């Protein structure tokens, strides 16, 4: 019923949503027959709401490697995220995780729901890992080792400075970017991207998650998790959790805007990274999550709801992004449009207004300088207007038909 209401409110979402639904049905049908690969792909669909579909569209070899890369790191992250595991148990597991992937007997039960299934049946993941090419295995092992060590370091350490924040995000997401670039290179279709650009791809996604998930992380049971750096929040409140109390609403929004401005720093690097990609499937795999991130930041900026519940892009808009992201022109248009949504939300009394505005303008300039912006009008906003006016016309035609039908049946009675 909720989705019917959503489609009625945004009728232009209907077609992309239908297409997305059919694509995910298709993906579910394509699950391989060998039990370990079947487990890995069905797990991927269960644990990764956003990445499964774009991973599914990669060529077979690279797809298998990225799928296992994802599941290995998701399992490592399940250990990191489980706040009920005592530190002295958790740290050695994180540090040795890169060796466990070679051991079909190894497993460690933790996490909940689908994550628990992934952990309990991890032998399927290690079996599949052992079937990958040596180049893929080495890249996955190397990143898992470095990420595990980084996570272990931050188990006993809080995110104090902005440098700590960047360092933590490097371990949990920047390294994924480095690893993916290596896998793309190993697949023979792409050049090896510079580490700093690969890192920015991960940082932009991770920081967006950390901003959006404030409430979920602070309310984590039995122990809250804190990723917002003290160097930023201490300018606004005495304790990070104070941001969620209604009496601090003004300060909370200012702090949130500071965090969004910080995340926007990575955009130019991300555009540069994506503009160097050649393969269409790899391009979409990289670009769709990035567009979702800038869309989420535009939605979160100056939005008190981040401290009250979940702020997410509506499913229809997500479906539209998946449907329409095919080349760099689409990416520039999307980044331009979403920064245009954010721009009018900047309040000149916000302590970081000037900084945020100059960030947004720098992003818009990068999109402009690509020279593709005037070729096509718009990505999200204009098409919504165009579609909705068409829909209003169709709506009235249908209404007229129903009305004339009803009046003719009444007349014949
Ligand atoms: C191109 C395309 C995709 C990219 C990329 C470049 C560069 C980096 C990334 C994806 C990684 C972005 C991570 C952002 C989401 N954050 C998390 O999931 C947090 O966990 C971090 C540690 C595990 C990372 C697992 C991962 C994620 C995405 C992948 C991947 C591996 C492998 C291949 C493709 C994508 C977060 O998780 C909790 C949650 O958000 O639910 C956390 O614990 O902080
Ligand atoms: Mg984590």
Tab-separated table of C-alpha atoms and ligand atoms in Angstrom:
chain	number	residue	atom	x	y	z
A	1	UNK	CA	0.000	0.000	0.000
A	2	UNK	CA	2.879	2.342	0.873
A	3	UNK	CA	4.483	1.751	-2.501
A	4	UNK	CA	1.175	2.384	-4.302
A	5	UNK	CA	0.872	5.728	-2.531
A	6	UNK	CA	4.479	6.558	-3.458
A	7	UNK	CA	3.871	5.779	-7.126
A	8	UNK	CA	0.705	7.890	-7.138
A	9	UNK	CA	2.660	10.775	-5.654
A	10	UNK	CA	5.488	10.309	-8.179
A	11	UNK	CA	3.893	8.621	-11.207
A	12	UNK	CA	7.056	9.140	-13.297
A	13	UNK	CA	8.801	6.668	-10.934
A	14	UNK	CA	6.613	3.854	-12.166
A	15	UNK	CA	8.578	2.819	-15.259
A	16	UNK	CA	12.082	2.892	-13.680
A	17	UNK	CA	10.697	1.001	-10.646
A	18	UNK	CA	9.173	-1.668	-12.866
A	19	UNK	CA	12.443	-1.980	-14.791
A	20	UNK	CA	14.385	-2.297	-11.531
A	21	UNK	CA	11.994	-4.932	-10.228
A	22	UNK	CA	12.408	-6.953	-13.438
A	23	UNK	CA	16.214	-6.594	-13.325
A	24	UNK	CA	16.382	-7.864	-9.744
A	25	UNK	CA	14.031	-10.779	-10.585
A	26	UNK	CA	16.345	-11.594	-13.498
A	27	UNK	CA	19.389	-11.399	-11.211
A	28	UNK	CA	17.776	-13.763	-8.703
A	29	UNK	CA	17.050	-16.249	-11.489
A	30	UNK	CA	20.700	-16.218	-12.586
A	31	UNK	CA	21.961	-17.681	-9.305
A	32	UNK	CA	24.610	-20.325	-10.164
A	33	UNK	CA	24.027	-24.023	-9.529
A	34	UNK	CA	27.149	-24.941	-7.500
A	35	UNK	CA	26.122	-24.683	-3.832
A	36	UNK	CA	28.969	-22.402	-2.688
A	37	UNK	CA	28.429	-19.900	-5.526
A	38	UNK	CA	24.664	-20.137	-5.042
A	39	UNK	CA	25.170	-19.291	-1.372
A	40	UNK	CA	27.484	-16.366	-2.198
A	41	UNK	CA	25.145	-14.762	-4.726
A	42	UNK	CA	21.989	-15.246	-2.688
A	43	UNK	CA	23.854	-13.843	0.346
A	44	UNK	CA	25.026	-10.870	-1.702
A	45	UNK	CA	21.387	-10.050	-2.512
A	46	UNK	CA	20.394	-10.363	1.115
A	47	UNK	CA	23.182	-8.334	2.747
A	48	UNK	CA	23.808	-5.661	0.174
A	49	UNK	CA	20.744	-3.683	-0.662
A	50	UNK	CA	22.593	-1.222	-2.859
A	51	UNK	CA	25.613	-3.019	-4.309
A	52	UNK	CA	24.134	-6.387	-5.401
A	53	UNK	CA	22.428	-5.080	-8.505
A	54	UNK	CA	25.437	-3.194	-9.856
A	55	UNK	CA	27.819	-6.070	-9.039
A	56	UNK	CA	25.480	-8.440	-10.898
A	57	UNK	CA	25.943	-6.464	-14.109
A	58	UNK	CA	29.732	-6.934	-14.292
A	59	UNK	CA	31.344	-9.524	-16.625
A	60	UNK	CA	31.529	-13.071	-15.130
A	61	UNK	CA	35.163	-13.192	-13.932
A	62	UNK	CA	35.239	-9.760	-12.377
A	63	UNK	CA	31.731	-10.263	-10.982
A	64	UNK	CA	32.791	-13.384	-9.063
A	65	UNK	CA	35.864	-11.610	-7.677
A	66	UNK	CA	33.907	-8.495	-6.617
A	67	UNK	CA	31.157	-10.649	-5.078
A	68	UNK	CA	33.690	-12.525	-2.907
A	69	UNK	CA	35.571	-9.301	-2.126
A	70	UNK	CA	32.278	-7.840	-0.914
A	71	UNK	CA	31.316	-10.855	1.222
A	72	UNK	CA	34.767	-11.225	2.820
A	73	UNK	CA	34.787	-7.549	3.821
A	74	UNK	CA	31.145	-7.667	4.902
A	75	UNK	CA	32.013	-10.599	7.183
A	76	UNK	CA	35.013	-8.691	8.568
A	77	UNK	CA	32.729	-5.683	9.128
A	78	UNK	CA	30.172	-7.901	10.898
A	79	UNK	CA	32.880	-8.769	13.438
A	80	UNK	CA	33.814	-5.077	13.752
A	81	UNK	CA	30.188	-3.942	14.120
A	82	UNK	CA	29.109	-6.557	16.698
A	83	UNK	CA	29.312	-4.522	19.910
A	84	UNK	CA	28.634	-7.603	22.055
A	85	UNK	CA	32.028	-9.232	21.266
A	86	UNK	CA	34.619	-8.373	23.969
A	87	UNK	CA	37.627	-6.409	22.650
A	88	UNK	CA	40.167	-9.100	23.546
A	89	UNK	CA	38.246	-11.607	21.409
A	90	UNK	CA	37.491	-9.220	18.575
A	91	UNK	CA	40.932	-7.705	17.908
A	92	UNK	CA	42.782	-11.006	17.134
A	93	UNK	CA	39.965	-12.055	14.758
A	94	UNK	CA	40.140	-8.771	12.852
A	95	UNK	CA	43.928	-9.018	12.567
A	96	UNK	CA	43.957	-12.651	11.390
A	97	UNK	CA	40.886	-12.469	9.129
A	98	UNK	CA	42.927	-12.365	5.891
A	99	UNK	CA	44.303	-15.830	6.795
A	100	UNK	CA	40.879	-17.272	7.682
A	101	UNK	CA	39.681	-16.859	4.077
A	102	UNK	CA	42.095	-19.636	3.031
A	103	UNK	CA	40.739	-22.003	5.687
A	104	UNK	CA	37.536	-23.848	4.733
A	105	UNK	CA	37.055	-25.036	8.313
A	106	UNK	CA	37.137	-21.595	9.918
A	107	UNK	CA	34.026	-19.839	11.157
A	108	UNK	CA	33.037	-17.462	13.917
A	109	UNK	CA	29.449	-16.951	14.936
A	110	UNK	CA	28.372	-13.328	15.422
A	111	UNK	CA	26.075	-10.656	14.015
A	112	UNK	CA	22.314	-11.024	13.612
A	113	UNK	CA	19.801	-12.018	10.921
A	114	UNK	CA	21.326	-12.459	7.444
A	115	UNK	CA	24.769	-11.416	8.757
A	116	UNK	CA	24.651	-14.327	11.191
A	117	UNK	CA	23.934	-16.727	8.303
A	118	UNK	CA	26.913	-15.284	6.409
A	119	UNK	CA	29.173	-15.858	9.447
A	120	UNK	CA	27.846	-19.336	10.265
A	121	UNK	CA	28.228	-20.574	6.680
A	122	UNK	CA	31.425	-18.709	5.880
A	123	UNK	CA	32.945	-21.919	4.459
A	124	UNK	CA	30.970	-21.294	1.237
A	125	UNK	CA	32.729	-17.936	0.860
A	126	UNK	CA	36.189	-19.410	1.463
A	127	UNK	CA	35.453	-22.256	-0.979
A	128	UNK	CA	34.502	-19.736	-3.659
A	129	UNK	CA	37.496	-17.529	-2.776
A	130	UNK	CA	39.843	-20.478	-3.381
A	131	UNK	CA	38.458	-20.819	-6.926
A	132	UNK	CA	39.357	-17.246	-7.919
A	133	UNK	CA	42.446	-16.433	-10.009
A	134	UNK	CA	45.659	-15.808	-8.038
A	135	UNK	CA	45.717	-12.080	-8.974
A	136	UNK	CA	42.213	-11.598	-7.514
A	137	UNK	CA	43.013	-13.663	-4.391
A	138	UNK	CA	46.151	-11.638	-3.658
A	139	UNK	CA	44.330	-8.316	-4.028
A	140	UNK	CA	41.496	-9.449	-1.723
A	141	UNK	CA	43.899	-10.870	0.875
A	142	UNK	CA	46.018	-7.712	0.892
A	143	UNK	CA	43.047	-5.361	1.404
A	144	UNK	CA	41.467	-7.634	4.046
A	145	UNK	CA	44.746	-7.665	5.991
A	146	UNK	CA	45.097	-3.874	5.919
A	147	UNK	CA	41.424	-3.241	6.708
A	148	UNK	CA	41.416	-5.704	9.615
A	149	UNK	CA	44.516	-4.057	11.134
A	150	UNK	CA	42.963	-0.601	10.708
A	151	UNK	CA	39.662	-1.670	12.295
A	152	UNK	CA	41.577	-3.227	15.197
A	153	UNK	CA	43.431	0.052	15.725
A	154	UNK	CA	40.136	1.955	15.972
A	155	UNK	CA	38.449	-0.529	18.331
A	156	UNK	CA	40.411	1.020	21.186
A	157	UNK	CA	40.616	4.530	19.780
A	158	UNK	CA	37.988	7.219	19.302
A	159	UNK	CA	37.675	9.366	16.191
A	160	UNK	CA	39.023	12.641	17.602
A	161	UNK	CA	40.515	14.766	14.831
A	162	UNK	CA	39.457	15.188	11.219
A	163	UNK	CA	42.676	13.327	10.346
A	164	UNK	CA	41.467	10.361	12.473
A	165	UNK	CA	38.140	10.515	10.631
A	166	UNK	CA	39.883	10.382	7.246
A	167	UNK	CA	42.129	7.595	8.502
A	168	UNK	CA	39.216	5.489	9.770
A	169	UNK	CA	37.318	5.992	6.512
A	170	UNK	CA	40.467	5.044	4.594
A	171	UNK	CA	40.587	1.694	6.421
A	172	UNK	CA	36.935	0.764	5.991
A	173	UNK	CA	36.140	2.273	2.571
A	174	UNK	CA	39.175	3.921	0.951
A	175	UNK	CA	40.890	0.521	0.916
A	176	UNK	CA	37.827	-0.961	-0.827
A	177	UNK	CA	38.409	1.661	-3.533
A	178	UNK	CA	42.088	0.676	-3.803
A	179	UNK	CA	41.160	-3.009	-3.956
A	180	UNK	CA	38.477	-2.495	-6.593
A	181	UNK	CA	40.866	-0.478	-8.769
A	182	UNK	CA	43.299	-3.394	-8.529
A	183	UNK	CA	40.564	-5.903	-9.468
A	184	UNK	CA	39.510	-3.756	-12.462
A	185	UNK	CA	43.146	-3.607	-13.548
A	186	UNK	CA	43.578	-7.370	-13.088
A	187	UNK	CA	40.498	-7.989	-15.232
A	188	UNK	CA	42.389	-6.323	-18.108
A	189	UNK	CA	39.797	-3.676	-18.948
A	190	UNK	CA	41.046	-0.614	-17.026
A	191	UNK	CA	44.274	1.258	-16.250
A	192	UNK	CA	45.373	1.218	-12.620
A	193	UNK	CA	43.879	4.332	-10.978
A	194	UNK	CA	46.008	6.465	-8.614
A	195	UNK	CA	45.508	5.409	-4.962
A	196	UNK	CA	44.478	8.894	-3.844
A	197	UNK	CA	41.541	8.956	-6.304
A	198	UNK	CA	40.469	5.385	-5.410
A	199	UNK	CA	40.581	6.404	-1.743
A	200	UNK	CA	38.357	9.429	-2.391
A	201	UNK	CA	35.745	7.181	-4.053
A	202	UNK	CA	35.476	5.214	-0.817
A	203	UNK	CA	35.679	8.226	1.509
A	204	UNK	CA	32.814	9.976	-0.235
A	205	UNK	CA	30.553	6.904	0.142
A	206	UNK	CA	31.592	6.141	3.719
A	207	UNK	CA	31.251	9.720	4.980
A	208	UNK	CA	27.770	9.892	3.465
A	209	UNK	CA	26.853	6.697	5.358
A	210	UNK	CA	28.312	7.995	8.615
A	211	UNK	CA	26.346	11.250	8.297
A	212	UNK	CA	23.070	9.546	7.381
A	213	UNK	CA	23.407	6.832	10.068
A	214	UNK	CA	24.005	9.181	13.031
A	215	UNK	CA	20.919	8.080	14.955
A	216	UNK	CA	21.256	4.374	14.200
A	217	UNK	CA	24.915	4.366	15.361
A	218	UNK	CA	24.347	6.449	18.502
A	219	UNK	CA	21.418	4.199	19.545
A	220	UNK	CA	23.383	0.973	18.905
A	221	UNK	CA	22.863	-1.621	21.688
A	222	UNK	CA	24.674	-2.623	23.917
A	223	UNK	CA	27.255	0.076	23.122
A	224	UNK	CA	26.858	3.164	20.976
A	225	UNK	CA	29.207	3.695	18.046
A	226	UNK	CA	30.632	7.099	17.270
A	227	UNK	CA	32.214	8.048	13.965
A	228	UNK	CA	31.600	11.803	13.832
A	229	UNK	CA	34.971	13.437	14.688
A	230	UNK	CA	35.157	15.344	17.989
A	231	UNK	CA	37.054	18.135	16.193
A	232	UNK	CA	33.801	18.913	14.336
A	233	UNK	CA	31.005	18.174	16.869
A	234	UNK	CA	32.757	19.807	19.841
A	235	UNK	CA	32.225	23.175	18.130
A	236	UNK	CA	28.481	22.681	18.634
A	237	UNK	CA	27.806	20.431	21.674
A	238	UNK	CA	29.587	18.919	24.693
A	239	UNK	CA	28.684	15.307	23.901
A	240	UNK	CA	27.975	13.752	20.497
A	241	UNK	CA	24.675	12.318	21.743
A	242	UNK	CA	23.437	15.802	22.682
A	243	UNK	CA	22.808	16.393	18.967
A	244	UNK	CA	19.715	14.196	19.095
A	245	UNK	CA	17.915	16.199	21.792
A	246	UNK	CA	15.297	18.640	20.594
A	247	UNK	CA	16.658	21.582	22.590
A	248	UNK	CA	19.886	21.381	20.528
A	249	UNK	CA	18.197	21.345	17.121
A	250	UNK	CA	19.898	24.508	15.811
A	251	UNK	CA	23.361	23.331	16.850
A	252	UNK	CA	22.665	19.843	15.502
A	253	UNK	CA	21.793	21.125	12.041
A	254	UNK	CA	24.870	23.381	11.999
A	255	UNK	CA	27.053	20.411	12.925
A	256	UNK	CA	25.380	18.267	10.273
A	257	UNK	CA	26.032	20.955	7.654
A	258	UNK	CA	29.688	21.073	8.727
A	259	UNK	CA	29.899	17.274	8.210
A	260	UNK	CA	28.256	17.493	4.774
A	261	UNK	CA	30.656	20.271	3.735
A	262	UNK	CA	33.554	18.059	4.800
A	263	UNK	CA	32.253	15.141	2.685
A	264	UNK	CA	31.818	17.359	-0.370
A	265	UNK	CA	35.610	17.837	-0.467
A	266	UNK	CA	35.998	14.493	-2.198
A	267	UNK	CA	33.696	15.139	-5.132
A	268	UNK	CA	36.237	16.489	-7.639
A	269	UNK	CA	38.499	13.450	-7.093
A	270	UNK	CA	35.523	11.129	-7.618
A	271	UNK	CA	34.594	12.863	-10.881
A	272	UNK	CA	38.194	12.521	-12.043
A	273	UNK	CA	38.255	8.807	-11.145
A	274	UNK	CA	35.018	8.060	-12.983
A	275	UNK	CA	35.989	10.055	-16.069
A	276	UNK	CA	38.976	7.736	-16.626
A	277	UNK	CA	36.889	4.523	-16.731
A	278	UNK	CA	36.388	2.784	-20.094
A	279	UNK	CA	34.229	-0.295	-19.497
A	280	UNK	CA	30.481	0.424	-19.437
A	281	UNK	CA	29.605	-2.110	-16.707
A	282	UNK	CA	32.500	-0.985	-14.473
A	283	UNK	CA	31.502	2.605	-15.073
A	284	UNK	CA	27.921	2.003	-13.944
A	285	UNK	CA	29.116	-0.060	-10.987
A	286	UNK	CA	31.201	2.917	-9.812
A	287	UNK	CA	28.949	5.816	-10.800
A	288	UNK	CA	25.563	4.692	-9.422
A	289	UNK	CA	26.668	4.589	-5.742
A	290	UNK	CA	28.405	7.973	-6.137
A	291	UNK	CA	25.270	9.634	-7.517
A	292	UNK	CA	23.223	8.084	-4.714
A	293	UNK	CA	25.713	9.586	-2.247
A	294	UNK	CA	25.506	13.151	-3.574
A	295	UNK	CA	21.703	12.754	-3.666
A	296	UNK	CA	21.683	11.603	-0.043
A	297	UNK	CA	23.911	14.517	1.040
A	298	UNK	CA	21.620	16.997	-0.737
A	299	UNK	CA	18.697	15.439	1.137
A	300	UNK	CA	20.460	15.422	4.534
A	301	UNK	CA	21.871	18.969	4.335
A	302	UNK	CA	20.122	21.295	6.799
A	303	UNK	CA	17.646	18.506	7.587
A	304	UNK	CA	16.828	17.917	11.284
A	305	UNK	CA	15.217	14.584	10.351
A	306	UNK	CA	18.728	13.063	10.308
A	307	UNK	CA	18.548	13.267	14.139
A	308	UNK	CA	15.000	11.932	14.342
A	309	UNK	CA	14.836	8.929	12.002
A	310	UNK	CA	16.073	7.540	8.692
A	311	UNK	CA	16.651	9.955	5.818
A	312	UNK	CA	16.836	8.099	2.531
A	313	UNK	CA	16.316	8.847	-1.131
A	314	UNK	CA	12.944	7.539	-2.242
A	315	UNK	CA	13.073	4.205	-4.034
A	316	UNK	CA	11.689	5.657	-7.226
A	317	UNK	CA	14.516	8.174	-7.450
A	318	UNK	CA	17.034	5.389	-6.824
A	319	UNK	CA	15.433	3.387	-9.644
A	320	UNK	CA	15.712	6.432	-11.888
A	321	UNK	CA	19.420	6.841	-11.093
A	322	UNK	CA	20.020	3.147	-11.869
A	323	UNK	CA	18.090	3.475	-15.129
A	324	UNK	CA	19.724	6.685	-16.353
A	325	UNK	CA	23.399	6.392	-15.421
A	326	UNK	CA	25.306	5.343	-18.521
A	327	UNK	CA	28.085	7.828	-19.205
A	328	UNK	CA	30.000	10.782	-17.817
A	329	UNK	CA	27.426	13.249	-19.160
A	330	UNK	CA	24.816	11.601	-16.922
A	331	UNK	CA	27.190	11.839	-13.954
A	332	UNK	CA	27.943	15.553	-14.481
A	333	UNK	CA	24.246	16.259	-14.915
A	334	UNK	CA	23.360	14.378	-11.736
A	335	UNK	CA	26.073	16.052	-9.647
A	336	UNK	CA	25.051	19.431	-11.039
A	337	UNK	CA	21.371	18.833	-10.309
A	338	UNK	CA	21.873	17.518	-6.789
A	339	UNK	CA	24.195	20.397	-5.899
A	340	UNK	CA	21.460	22.688	-7.199
A	341	UNK	CA	19.066	21.056	-4.740
A	342	UNK	CA	21.527	21.626	-1.898
A	343	UNK	CA	22.489	25.217	-2.818
A	344	UNK	CA	19.227	27.028	-1.932
A	345	UNK	CA	19.161	25.196	1.422
A	346	UNK	CA	22.310	27.073	2.546
A	347	UNK	CA	21.228	29.565	5.188
A	348	UNK	CA	23.481	32.624	5.335
A	349	UNK	CA	23.443	32.480	9.146
A	350	UNK	CA	25.010	29.021	9.116
A	351	UNK	CA	28.580	29.283	10.494
A	352	UNK	CA	29.930	27.414	7.447
A	353	UNK	CA	27.680	29.001	4.813
A	354	UNK	CA	30.551	30.575	2.834
A	355	UNK	CA	32.589	27.390	2.892
A	356	UNK	CA	29.643	25.215	1.828
A	357	UNK	CA	28.696	27.599	-0.954
A	358	UNK	CA	32.218	27.667	-2.324
A	359	UNK	CA	32.311	23.823	-2.230
A	360	UNK	CA	29.027	23.595	-4.118
A	361	UNK	CA	30.203	26.151	-6.650
A	362	UNK	CA	33.488	24.320	-7.174
A	363	UNK	CA	31.524	21.123	-7.894
A	364	UNK	CA	29.248	22.929	-10.303
A	365	UNK	CA	32.273	24.468	-12.019
A	366	UNK	CA	33.867	21.014	-12.445
A	367	UNK	CA	30.612	19.801	-14.049
A	368	UNK	CA	30.399	22.918	-16.251
A	369	UNK	CA	34.033	22.693	-17.359
A	370	UNK	CA	33.351	19.222	-18.759
A	371	UNK	CA	31.477	21.045	-21.527
A	372	UNK	CA	28.596	18.558	-21.667
A	373	UNK	CA	26.085	20.372	-19.481
A	374	UNK	CA	24.403	22.525	-22.117
A	375	UNK	CA	23.947	19.591	-24.485
A	376	UNK	CA	21.181	18.106	-22.384
A	377	UNK	CA	18.920	20.055	-20.120
A	378	UNK	CA	18.708	18.153	-16.885
A	379	UNK	CA	18.974	14.797	-15.223
A	380	UNK	CA	16.512	14.543	-12.377
A	381	UNK	CA	14.584	17.725	-11.805
A	382	UNK	CA	13.475	18.778	-15.303
A	383	UNK	CA	12.434	15.293	-16.264
A	384	UNK	CA	10.344	15.083	-13.099
A	385	UNK	CA	8.516	18.249	-14.117
A	386	UNK	CA	8.091	17.105	-17.711
A	387	UNK	CA	6.808	13.697	-16.641
A	388	UNK	CA	4.478	14.998	-13.983
A	389	UNK	CA	2.739	17.397	-16.347
A	390	UNK	CA	2.214	14.512	-18.800
A	391	UNK	CA	0.902	12.425	-15.915
A	392	UNK	CA	-1.566	15.107	-14.862
A	393	UNK	CA	-2.970	15.190	-18.411
A	394	UNK	CA	-3.238	11.367	-18.487
A	395	UNK	CA	-4.868	11.423	-15.050
A	396	UNK	CA	-7.576	13.826	-16.225
A	397	UNK	CA	-8.209	11.818	-19.393
A	398	UNK	CA	-8.704	8.646	-17.290
A	399	UNK	CA	-10.939	10.581	-14.904
A	400	UNK	CA	-13.040	11.853	-17.845
A	401	UNK	CA	-13.406	8.302	-19.214
A	402	UNK	CA	-14.510	6.931	-15.817
A	403	UNK	CA	-16.919	9.832	-15.387
A	404	UNK	CA	-18.523	9.420	-18.807
A	405	UNK	CA	-18.761	5.634	-18.227
A	406	UNK	CA	-20.475	6.138	-14.876
A	407	UNK	CA	-22.907	8.705	-16.222
A	408	UNK	CA	-23.793	6.517	-19.221
A	409	UNK	CA	-24.502	3.466	-16.977
A	410	UNK	CA	-26.592	5.649	-14.674
A	411	UNK	CA	-28.504	7.030	-17.670
A	412	UNK	CA	-29.268	3.502	-18.957
A	413	UNK	CA	-30.662	2.490	-15.534
B	1	LIG	C1	33.601	2.054	-6.701
B	1	LIG	C2	32.448	1.335	-6.449
B	1	LIG	C3	32.142	0.979	-5.169
B	1	LIG	C4	32.952	1.350	-4.118
B	1	LIG	C5	34.105	2.086	-4.384
B	1	LIG	C6	34.420	2.432	-5.694
B	1	LIG	C7	34.951	2.450	-3.339
B	1	LIG	C8	34.642	2.076	-2.080
B	1	LIG	C9	33.505	1.361	-1.797
B	1	LIG	C10	32.661	0.993	-2.813
B	1	LIG	C11	33.211	0.973	-0.385
B	1	LIG	C12	32.183	1.899	0.185
B	1	LIG	C13	31.715	1.508	1.527
B	1	LIG	C14	30.503	2.348	1.859
B	1	LIG	C15	29.506	1.593	2.666
B	1	LIG	N1	30.039	1.384	3.986
B	1	LIG	C16	29.940	0.220	4.620
B	1	LIG	O1	29.410	-0.717	4.114
B	1	LIG	C17	30.555	0.190	6.006
B	1	LIG	O2	31.394	-0.918	6.177
B	1	LIG	C18	32.720	-0.699	5.707
B	1	LIG	C19	33.542	-1.979	5.810
B	1	LIG	C20	33.084	-3.067	4.867
B	1	LIG	C21	33.100	-2.654	3.430
B	1	LIG	C22	32.421	-3.663	2.626
B	1	LIG	C23	32.208	-3.275	1.181
B	1	LIG	C24	31.309	-2.301	0.828
B	1	LIG	C25	31.056	-2.020	-0.497
B	1	LIG	C26	31.705	-2.736	-1.493
B	1	LIG	C27	32.624	-3.744	-1.128
B	1	LIG	C28	32.865	-3.996	0.205
B	1	LIG	C29	33.214	-4.517	-2.125
B	1	LIG	C30	32.922	-4.291	-3.440
B	1	LIG	C31	32.013	-3.302	-3.800
B	1	LIG	C32	31.432	-2.525	-2.834
B	1	LIG	C33	29.436	0.259	7.044
B	1	LIG	O3	28.564	-0.792	6.962
B	1	LIG	C34	27.381	-0.670	7.714
B	1	LIG	C35	26.250	-0.193	6.843
B	1	LIG	O4	26.387	0.843	6.193
B	1	LIG	O5	25.212	-0.880	6.818
B	1	LIG	C36	30.076	0.399	8.405
B	1	LIG	O6	30.110	-0.560	9.182
B	1	LIG	O7	30.550	1.514	8.662
B	2	LIG	MG1	31.735	-1.312	10.421
